[in-house]
mmCIF file of C-alpha atoms in Angstrom:
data_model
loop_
_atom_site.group_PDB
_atom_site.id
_atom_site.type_symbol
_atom_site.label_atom_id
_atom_site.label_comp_id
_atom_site.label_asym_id
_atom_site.label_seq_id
_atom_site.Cartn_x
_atom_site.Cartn_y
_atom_site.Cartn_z
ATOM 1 C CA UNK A 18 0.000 0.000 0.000
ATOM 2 C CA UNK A 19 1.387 3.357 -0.948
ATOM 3 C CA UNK A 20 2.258 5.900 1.818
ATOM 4 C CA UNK A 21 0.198 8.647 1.921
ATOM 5 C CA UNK A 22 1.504 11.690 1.593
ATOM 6 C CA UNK A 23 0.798 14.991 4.238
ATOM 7 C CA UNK A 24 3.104 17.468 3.434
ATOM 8 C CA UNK A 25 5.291 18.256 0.517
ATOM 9 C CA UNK A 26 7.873 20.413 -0.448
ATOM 10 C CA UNK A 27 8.920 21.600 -3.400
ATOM 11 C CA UNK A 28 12.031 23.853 -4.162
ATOM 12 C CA UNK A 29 11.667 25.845 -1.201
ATOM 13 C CA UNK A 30 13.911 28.710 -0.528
ATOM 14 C CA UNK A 31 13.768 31.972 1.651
ATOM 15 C CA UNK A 32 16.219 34.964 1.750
ATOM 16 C CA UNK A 33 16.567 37.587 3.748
ATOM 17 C CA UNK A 34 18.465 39.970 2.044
ATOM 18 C CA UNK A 35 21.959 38.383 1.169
ATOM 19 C CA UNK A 36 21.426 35.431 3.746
ATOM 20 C CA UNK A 37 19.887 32.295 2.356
ATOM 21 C CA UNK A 38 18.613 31.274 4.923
ATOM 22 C CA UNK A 39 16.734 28.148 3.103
ATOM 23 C CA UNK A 40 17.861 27.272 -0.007
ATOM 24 C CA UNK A 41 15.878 24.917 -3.063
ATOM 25 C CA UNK A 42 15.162 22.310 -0.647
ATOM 26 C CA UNK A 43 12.310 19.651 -1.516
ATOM 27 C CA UNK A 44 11.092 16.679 0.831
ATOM 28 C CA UNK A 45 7.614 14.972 1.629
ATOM 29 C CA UNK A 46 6.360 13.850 4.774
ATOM 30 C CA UNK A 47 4.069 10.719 5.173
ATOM 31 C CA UNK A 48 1.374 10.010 7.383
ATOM 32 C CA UNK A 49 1.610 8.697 10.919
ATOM 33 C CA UNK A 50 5.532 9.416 10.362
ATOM 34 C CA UNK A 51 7.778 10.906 12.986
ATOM 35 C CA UNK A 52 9.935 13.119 10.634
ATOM 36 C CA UNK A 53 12.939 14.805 12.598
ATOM 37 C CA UNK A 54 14.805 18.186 11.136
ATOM 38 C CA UNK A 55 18.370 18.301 12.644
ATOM 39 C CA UNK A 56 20.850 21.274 12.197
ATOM 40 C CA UNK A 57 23.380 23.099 13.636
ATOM 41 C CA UNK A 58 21.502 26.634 14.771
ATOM 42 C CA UNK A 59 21.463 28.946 11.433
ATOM 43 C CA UNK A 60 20.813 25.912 9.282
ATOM 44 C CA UNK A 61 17.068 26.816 8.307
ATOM 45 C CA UNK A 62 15.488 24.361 10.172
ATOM 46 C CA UNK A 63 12.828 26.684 12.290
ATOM 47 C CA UNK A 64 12.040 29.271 8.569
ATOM 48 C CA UNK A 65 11.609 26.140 6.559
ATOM 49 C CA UNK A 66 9.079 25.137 9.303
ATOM 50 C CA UNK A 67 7.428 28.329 9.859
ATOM 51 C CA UNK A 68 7.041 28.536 5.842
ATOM 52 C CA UNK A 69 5.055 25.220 6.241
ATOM 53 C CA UNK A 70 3.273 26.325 8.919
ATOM 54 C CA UNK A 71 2.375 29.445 6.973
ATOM 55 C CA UNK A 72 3.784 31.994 9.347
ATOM 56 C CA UNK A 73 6.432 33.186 7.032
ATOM 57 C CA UNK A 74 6.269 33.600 2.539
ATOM 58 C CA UNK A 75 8.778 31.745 0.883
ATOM 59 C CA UNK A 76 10.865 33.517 -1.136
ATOM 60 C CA UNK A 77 10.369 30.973 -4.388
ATOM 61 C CA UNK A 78 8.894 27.351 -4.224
ATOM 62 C CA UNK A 79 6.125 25.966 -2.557
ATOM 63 C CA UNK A 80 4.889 23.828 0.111
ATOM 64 C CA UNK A 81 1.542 21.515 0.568
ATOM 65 C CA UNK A 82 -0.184 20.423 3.809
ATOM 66 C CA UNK A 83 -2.934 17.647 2.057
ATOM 67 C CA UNK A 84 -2.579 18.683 -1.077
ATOM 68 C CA UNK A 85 -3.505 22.625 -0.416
ATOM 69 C CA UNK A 86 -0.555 25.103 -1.035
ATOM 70 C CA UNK A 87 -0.488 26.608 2.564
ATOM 71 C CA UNK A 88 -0.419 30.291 1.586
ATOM 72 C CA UNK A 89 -3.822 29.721 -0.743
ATOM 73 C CA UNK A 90 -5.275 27.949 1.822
ATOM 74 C CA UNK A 91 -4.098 29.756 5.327
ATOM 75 C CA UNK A 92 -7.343 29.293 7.898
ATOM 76 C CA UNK A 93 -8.401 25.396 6.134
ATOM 77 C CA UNK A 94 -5.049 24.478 7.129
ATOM 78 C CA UNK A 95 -4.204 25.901 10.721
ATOM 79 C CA UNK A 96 -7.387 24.036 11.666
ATOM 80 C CA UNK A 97 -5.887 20.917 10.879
ATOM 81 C CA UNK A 98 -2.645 21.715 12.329
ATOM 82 C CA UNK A 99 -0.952 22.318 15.702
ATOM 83 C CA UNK A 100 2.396 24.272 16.314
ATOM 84 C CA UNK A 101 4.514 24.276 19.249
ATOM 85 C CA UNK A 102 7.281 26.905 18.955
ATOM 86 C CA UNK A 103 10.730 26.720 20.516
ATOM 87 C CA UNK A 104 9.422 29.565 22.916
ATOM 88 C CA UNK A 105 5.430 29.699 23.795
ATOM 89 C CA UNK A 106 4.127 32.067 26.095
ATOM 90 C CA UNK A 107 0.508 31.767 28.178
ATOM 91 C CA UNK A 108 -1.916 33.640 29.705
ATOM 92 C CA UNK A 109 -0.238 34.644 33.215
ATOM 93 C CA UNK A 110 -3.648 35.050 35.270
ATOM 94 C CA UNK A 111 -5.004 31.846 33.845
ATOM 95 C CA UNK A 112 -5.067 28.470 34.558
ATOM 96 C CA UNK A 113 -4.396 25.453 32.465
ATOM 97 C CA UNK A 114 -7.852 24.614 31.932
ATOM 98 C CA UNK A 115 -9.238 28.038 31.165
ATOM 99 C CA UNK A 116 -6.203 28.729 28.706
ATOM 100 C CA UNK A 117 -6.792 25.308 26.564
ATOM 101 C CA UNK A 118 -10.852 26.419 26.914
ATOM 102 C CA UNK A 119 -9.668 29.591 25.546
ATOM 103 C CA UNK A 120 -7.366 28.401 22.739
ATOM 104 C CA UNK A 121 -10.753 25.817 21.952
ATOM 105 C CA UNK A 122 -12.373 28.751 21.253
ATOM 106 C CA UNK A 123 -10.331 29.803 17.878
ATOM 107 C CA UNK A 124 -11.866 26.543 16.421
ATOM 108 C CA UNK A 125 -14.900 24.699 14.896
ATOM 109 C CA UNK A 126 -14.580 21.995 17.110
ATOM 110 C CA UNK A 127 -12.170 21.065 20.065
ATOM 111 C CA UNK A 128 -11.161 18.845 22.508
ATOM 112 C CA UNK A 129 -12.160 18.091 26.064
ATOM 113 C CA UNK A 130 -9.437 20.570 28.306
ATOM 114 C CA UNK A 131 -9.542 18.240 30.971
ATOM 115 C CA UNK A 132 -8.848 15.004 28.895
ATOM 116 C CA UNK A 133 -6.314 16.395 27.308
ATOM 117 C CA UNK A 134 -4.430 17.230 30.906
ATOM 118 C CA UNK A 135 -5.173 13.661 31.896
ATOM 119 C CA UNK A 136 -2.918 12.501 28.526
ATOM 120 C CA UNK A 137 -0.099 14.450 29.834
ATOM 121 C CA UNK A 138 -0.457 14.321 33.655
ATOM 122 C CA UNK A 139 -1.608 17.308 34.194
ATOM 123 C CA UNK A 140 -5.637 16.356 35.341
ATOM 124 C CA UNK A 141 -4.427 17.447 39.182
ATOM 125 C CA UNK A 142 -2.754 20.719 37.903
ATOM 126 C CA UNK A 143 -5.694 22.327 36.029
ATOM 127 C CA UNK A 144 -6.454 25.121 38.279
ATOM 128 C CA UNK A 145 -2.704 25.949 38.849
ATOM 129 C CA UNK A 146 -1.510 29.019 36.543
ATOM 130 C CA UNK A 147 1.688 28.245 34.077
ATOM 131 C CA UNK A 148 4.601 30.200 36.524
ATOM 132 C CA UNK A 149 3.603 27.740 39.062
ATOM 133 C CA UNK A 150 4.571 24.181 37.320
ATOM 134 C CA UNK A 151 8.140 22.897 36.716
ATOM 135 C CA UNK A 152 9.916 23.139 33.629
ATOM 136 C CA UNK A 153 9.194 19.561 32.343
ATOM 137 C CA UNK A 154 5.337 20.567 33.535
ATOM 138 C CA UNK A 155 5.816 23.315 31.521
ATOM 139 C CA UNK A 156 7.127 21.714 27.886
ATOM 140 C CA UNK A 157 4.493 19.183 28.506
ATOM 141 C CA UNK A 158 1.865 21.530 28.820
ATOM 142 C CA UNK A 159 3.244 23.464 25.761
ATOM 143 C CA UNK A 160 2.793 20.315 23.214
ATOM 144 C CA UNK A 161 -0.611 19.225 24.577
ATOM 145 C CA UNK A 162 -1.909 22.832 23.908
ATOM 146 C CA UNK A 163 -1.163 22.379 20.191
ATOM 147 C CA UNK A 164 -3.720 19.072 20.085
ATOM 148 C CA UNK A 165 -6.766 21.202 21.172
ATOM 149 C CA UNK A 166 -8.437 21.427 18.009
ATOM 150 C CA UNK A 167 -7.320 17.657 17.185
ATOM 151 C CA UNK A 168 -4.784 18.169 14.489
ATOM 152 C CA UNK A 169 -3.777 16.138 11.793
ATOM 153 C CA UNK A 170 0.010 17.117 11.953
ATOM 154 C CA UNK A 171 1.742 19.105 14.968
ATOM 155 C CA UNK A 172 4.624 20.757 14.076
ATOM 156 C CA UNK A 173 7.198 21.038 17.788
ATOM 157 C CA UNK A 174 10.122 22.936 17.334
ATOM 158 C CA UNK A 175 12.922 21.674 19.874
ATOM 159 C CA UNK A 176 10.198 20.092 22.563
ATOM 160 C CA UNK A 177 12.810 19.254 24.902
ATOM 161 C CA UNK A 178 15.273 21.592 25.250
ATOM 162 C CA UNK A 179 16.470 22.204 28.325
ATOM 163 C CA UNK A 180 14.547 18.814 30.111
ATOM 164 C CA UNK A 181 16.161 17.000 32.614
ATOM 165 C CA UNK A 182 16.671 13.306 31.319
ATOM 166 C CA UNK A 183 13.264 12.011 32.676
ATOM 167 C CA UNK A 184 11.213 14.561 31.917
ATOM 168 C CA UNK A 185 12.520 14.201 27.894
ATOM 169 C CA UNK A 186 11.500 10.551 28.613
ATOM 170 C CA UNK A 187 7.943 11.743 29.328
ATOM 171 C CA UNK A 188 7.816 13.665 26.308
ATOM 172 C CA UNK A 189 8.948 11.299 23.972
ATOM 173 C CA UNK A 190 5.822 9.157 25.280
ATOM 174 C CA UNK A 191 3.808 11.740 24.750
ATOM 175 C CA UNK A 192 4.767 11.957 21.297
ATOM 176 C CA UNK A 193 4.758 7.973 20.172
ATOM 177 C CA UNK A 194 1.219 8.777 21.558
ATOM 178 C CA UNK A 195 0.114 11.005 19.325
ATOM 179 C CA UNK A 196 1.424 8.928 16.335
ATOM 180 C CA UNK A 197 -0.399 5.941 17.566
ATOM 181 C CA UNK A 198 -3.872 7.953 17.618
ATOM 182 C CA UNK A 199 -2.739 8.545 13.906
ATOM 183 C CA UNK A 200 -1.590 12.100 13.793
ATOM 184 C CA UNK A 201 1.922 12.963 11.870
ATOM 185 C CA UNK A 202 4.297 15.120 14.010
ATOM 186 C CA UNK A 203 7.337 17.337 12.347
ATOM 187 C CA UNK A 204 9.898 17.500 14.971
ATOM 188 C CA UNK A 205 13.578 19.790 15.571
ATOM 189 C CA UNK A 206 15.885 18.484 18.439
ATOM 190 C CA UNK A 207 19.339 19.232 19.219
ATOM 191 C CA UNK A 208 19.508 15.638 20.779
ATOM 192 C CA UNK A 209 21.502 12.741 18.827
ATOM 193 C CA UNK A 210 19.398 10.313 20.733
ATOM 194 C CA UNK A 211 15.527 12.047 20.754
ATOM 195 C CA UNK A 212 15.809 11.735 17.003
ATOM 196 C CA UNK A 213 17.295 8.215 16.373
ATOM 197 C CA UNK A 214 14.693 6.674 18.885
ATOM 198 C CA UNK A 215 11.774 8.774 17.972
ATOM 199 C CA UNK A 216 11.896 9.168 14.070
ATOM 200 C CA UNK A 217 10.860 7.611 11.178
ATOM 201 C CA UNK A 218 12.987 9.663 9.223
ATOM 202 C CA UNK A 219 15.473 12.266 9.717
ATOM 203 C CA UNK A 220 16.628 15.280 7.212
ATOM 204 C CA UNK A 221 19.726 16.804 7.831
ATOM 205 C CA UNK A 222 20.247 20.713 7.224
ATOM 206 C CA UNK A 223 23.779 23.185 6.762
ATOM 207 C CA UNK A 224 23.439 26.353 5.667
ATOM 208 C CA UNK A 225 19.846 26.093 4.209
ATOM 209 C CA UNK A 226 20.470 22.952 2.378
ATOM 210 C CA UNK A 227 19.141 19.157 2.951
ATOM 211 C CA UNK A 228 22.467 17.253 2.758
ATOM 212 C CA UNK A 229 21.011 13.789 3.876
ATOM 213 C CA UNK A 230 17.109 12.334 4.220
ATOM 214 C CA UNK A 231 16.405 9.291 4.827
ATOM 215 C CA UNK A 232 15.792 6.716 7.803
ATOM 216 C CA UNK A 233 18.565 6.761 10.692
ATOM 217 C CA UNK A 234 18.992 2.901 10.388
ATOM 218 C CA UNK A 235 20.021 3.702 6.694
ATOM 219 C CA UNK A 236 22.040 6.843 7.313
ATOM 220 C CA UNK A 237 23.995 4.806 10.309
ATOM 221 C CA UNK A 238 24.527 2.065 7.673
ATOM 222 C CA UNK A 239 25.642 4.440 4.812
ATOM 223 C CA UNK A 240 28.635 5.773 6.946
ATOM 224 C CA UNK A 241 32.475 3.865 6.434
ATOM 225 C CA UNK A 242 32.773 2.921 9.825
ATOM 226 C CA UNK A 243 30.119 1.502 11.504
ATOM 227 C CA UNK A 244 32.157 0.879 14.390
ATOM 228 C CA UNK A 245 34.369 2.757 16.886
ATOM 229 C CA UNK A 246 36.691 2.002 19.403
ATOM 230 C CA UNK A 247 37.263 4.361 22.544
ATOM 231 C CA UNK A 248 40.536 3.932 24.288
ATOM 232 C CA UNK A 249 42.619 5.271 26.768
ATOM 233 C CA UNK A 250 46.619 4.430 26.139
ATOM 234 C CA UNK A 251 49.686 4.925 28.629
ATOM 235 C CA UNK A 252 51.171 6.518 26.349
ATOM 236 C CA UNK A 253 51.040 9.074 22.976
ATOM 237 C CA UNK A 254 51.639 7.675 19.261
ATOM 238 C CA UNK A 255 51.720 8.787 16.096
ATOM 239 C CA UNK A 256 47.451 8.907 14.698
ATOM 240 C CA UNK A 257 48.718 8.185 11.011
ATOM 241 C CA UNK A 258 50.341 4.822 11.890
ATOM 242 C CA UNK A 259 47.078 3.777 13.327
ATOM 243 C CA UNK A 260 45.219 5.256 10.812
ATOM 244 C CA UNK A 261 46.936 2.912 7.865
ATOM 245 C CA UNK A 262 46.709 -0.020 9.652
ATOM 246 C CA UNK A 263 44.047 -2.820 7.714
ATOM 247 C CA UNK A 264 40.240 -2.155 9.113
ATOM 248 C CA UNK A 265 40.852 1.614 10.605
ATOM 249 C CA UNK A 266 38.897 4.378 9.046
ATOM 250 C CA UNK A 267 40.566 7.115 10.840
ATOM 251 C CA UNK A 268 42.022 7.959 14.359
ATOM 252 C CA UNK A 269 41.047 10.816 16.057
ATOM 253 C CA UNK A 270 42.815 11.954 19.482
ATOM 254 C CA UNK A 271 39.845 13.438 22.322
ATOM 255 C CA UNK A 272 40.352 16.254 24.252
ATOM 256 C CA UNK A 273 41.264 14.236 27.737
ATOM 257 C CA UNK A 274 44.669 13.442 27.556
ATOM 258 C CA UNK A 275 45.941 9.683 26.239
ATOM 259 C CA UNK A 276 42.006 8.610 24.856
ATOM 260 C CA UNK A 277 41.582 8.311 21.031
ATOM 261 C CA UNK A 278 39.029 7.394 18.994
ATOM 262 C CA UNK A 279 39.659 4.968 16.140
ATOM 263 C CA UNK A 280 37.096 4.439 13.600
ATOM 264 C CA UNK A 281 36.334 1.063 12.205
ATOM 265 C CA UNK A 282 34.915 -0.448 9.257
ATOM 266 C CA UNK A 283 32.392 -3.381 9.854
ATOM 267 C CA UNK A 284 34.476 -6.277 10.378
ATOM 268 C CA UNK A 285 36.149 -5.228 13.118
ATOM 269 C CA UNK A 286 39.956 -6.251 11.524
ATOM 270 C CA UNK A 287 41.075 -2.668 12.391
ATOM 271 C CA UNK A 288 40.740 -3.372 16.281
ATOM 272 C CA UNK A 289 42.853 -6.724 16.279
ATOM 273 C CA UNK A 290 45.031 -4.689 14.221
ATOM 274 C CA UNK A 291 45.163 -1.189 16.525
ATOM 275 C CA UNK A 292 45.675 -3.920 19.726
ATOM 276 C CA UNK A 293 48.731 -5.655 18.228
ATOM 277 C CA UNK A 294 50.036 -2.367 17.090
ATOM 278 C CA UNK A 295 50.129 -0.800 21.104
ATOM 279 C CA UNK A 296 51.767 -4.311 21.895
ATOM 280 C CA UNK A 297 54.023 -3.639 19.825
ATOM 281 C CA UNK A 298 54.930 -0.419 20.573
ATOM 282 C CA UNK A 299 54.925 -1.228 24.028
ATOM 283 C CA UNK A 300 51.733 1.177 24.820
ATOM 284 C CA UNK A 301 49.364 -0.403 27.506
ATOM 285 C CA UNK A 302 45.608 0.018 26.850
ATOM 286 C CA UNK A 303 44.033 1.142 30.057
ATOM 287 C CA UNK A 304 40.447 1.172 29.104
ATOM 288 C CA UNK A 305 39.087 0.389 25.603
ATOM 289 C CA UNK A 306 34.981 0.392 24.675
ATOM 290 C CA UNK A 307 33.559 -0.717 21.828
ATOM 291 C CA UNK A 308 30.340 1.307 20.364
ATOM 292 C CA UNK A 309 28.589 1.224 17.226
ATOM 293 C CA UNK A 310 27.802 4.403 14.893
ATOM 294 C CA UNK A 311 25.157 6.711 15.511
ATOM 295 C CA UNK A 312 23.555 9.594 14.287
ATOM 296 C CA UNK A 313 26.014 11.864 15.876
ATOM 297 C CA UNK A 314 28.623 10.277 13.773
ATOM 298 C CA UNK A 315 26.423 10.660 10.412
ATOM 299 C CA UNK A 316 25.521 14.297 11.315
ATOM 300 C CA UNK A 317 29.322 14.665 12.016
ATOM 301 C CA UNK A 318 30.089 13.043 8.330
ATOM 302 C CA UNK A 319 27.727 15.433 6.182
ATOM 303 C CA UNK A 320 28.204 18.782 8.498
ATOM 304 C CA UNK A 321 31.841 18.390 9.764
ATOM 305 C CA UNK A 322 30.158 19.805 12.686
ATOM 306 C CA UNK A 323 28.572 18.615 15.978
ATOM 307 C CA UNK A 324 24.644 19.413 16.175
ATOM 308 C CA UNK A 325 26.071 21.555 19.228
ATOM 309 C CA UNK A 326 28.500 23.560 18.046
#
């Protein structure tokens, strides 16, 4: 059965004056997919989005939310959307429930306030005003507000920034949630690991450009070295011996003095090889870990940059 399509984009680019800040990028996304949008900040990530969303004009191309060009068809399509952006304010005198009553209002139809708290554990916090919950409270509140009017595709724009580790955890059920009830979500995240367990697919962005799409099985696969070995020596040695030896991608020396990381390709030769080489040398391996490619290491491969930096 063929995957219906949601959204689509078609030679999208925005300037702003000299800066390109999006630039002839095209991409669809599918129905109940998780699709994930990583970039360094500056790559285009949030315009491209807010073009979709239709709160910005592109400067050429277009862009489809079920099969209506968004800036033809502004109000049919914000009803069947919902948009959480990377800072939302509320209503500082009211509480949860009267603010999601409120935001009902803008609608033809909307959800039940209070069932929509229960989803995200909020039920026992509707009377409590927004300054009064925790930040995790807080983000959580923030995405369930976008589902008031039921939405076909919510659009959150770096959900969990800032989140202690459990409280991302709580978010990311929140979101396989709203999948499994059959709604497609668009999602940013500056974390490695939010994206390769949440998404279906992930497109990569520098400098306004898509530079890899595709699942993050695939895009792990794609990469030379699916492997890498972390180790900490007793002494230094020179990375471009290691580098040549049979099965070694590439060496690269950390920032903490004596650890290296060597990158291997899939069957593993170039660790038997990097072992006998320290022996050889005399260098003692203090600690050595194994670990296999992730997205970090394809982002690294098509950006030359970390997602952080």
């Amino acid at each position: 059965m063929a995957k219906q399509g949601v959204i689509k984009v078609e030679n999208l680019s925005k300037r702003f004056g000299e800066l390109v800040a999006v630039d002839s990028i095209s991409f669809e996304i599918y129905e109940r997919e998780i699709f994930g949008i990583l970039g360094p900040n500056g790559a285009g990530k949030t315009t491209a989005l807010e073009i979709i969303e239709g709160l910005q004009k592109p400067t050429s191309g277009k862009t489809f939310v079920f099969g209506k060009e968004t800036h033809n068809n502004g109000r049919a399509i914000k009803e069947k959307i919902g948009i959480q952006l990377q800072s939302t304010s509320f209503f500082d005198f009211l509480n949860l429930k009267e603010i999601l009553e409120v935001y009902g209002s803008f609608y033809p139809s909307h959800q039940d306030p209070m069932q929509l708290l229960e989803m995200v554990g909020l039920k026992e916090k509707a009377k409590t005003v927004v300054k009064k919950l925790s930040g995790g409270q807080k983000q959580r509140f923030a995405v369930v507000s976008t589902l008031i009017n039921n939405p076909q595709v919510v659009f959150l724009d770096e959900p969990t920034t800032g989140l202690d580790p459990q409280a991302r955890r709580n978010l990311w059920e929140i979101i396989e949630t709203m999948r499994q009830s059959g709604k497609t979500v668009i999602l940013t995240t500056h974390y490695m690991d939010e994206a390769q367990i949440l998404c279906d697919r992930v497109a990569i962005m520098d400098e306004g450009k898509i530079v890899a799409l595709d699942t993050p099985e695939r895009l792990i696969r794609s990469l030379k070295y699916p492997y890498r070995a972390l180790v900490k020596t007793n002494g230094r040695f020179p990375l471009s011996e290691v580098s040549e030896l049979k099965g070694v991608v590439e060496v690269r020396e950390r920032a903490e003095e004596g650890r290296y990381e060597i990158r291997l390709e899939d069957n593993l030769e170039g660790l038997s090889e990097s072992r006998k080489y320290f022996a050889k040398k005399n260098i003692k391996i203090k600690d050595l870990k194994l670990e296999t490619a992730d997205l970090e290491d394809v982002f690294i491969h098509f950006t030359g940059k970390r997602l952080r930096d």
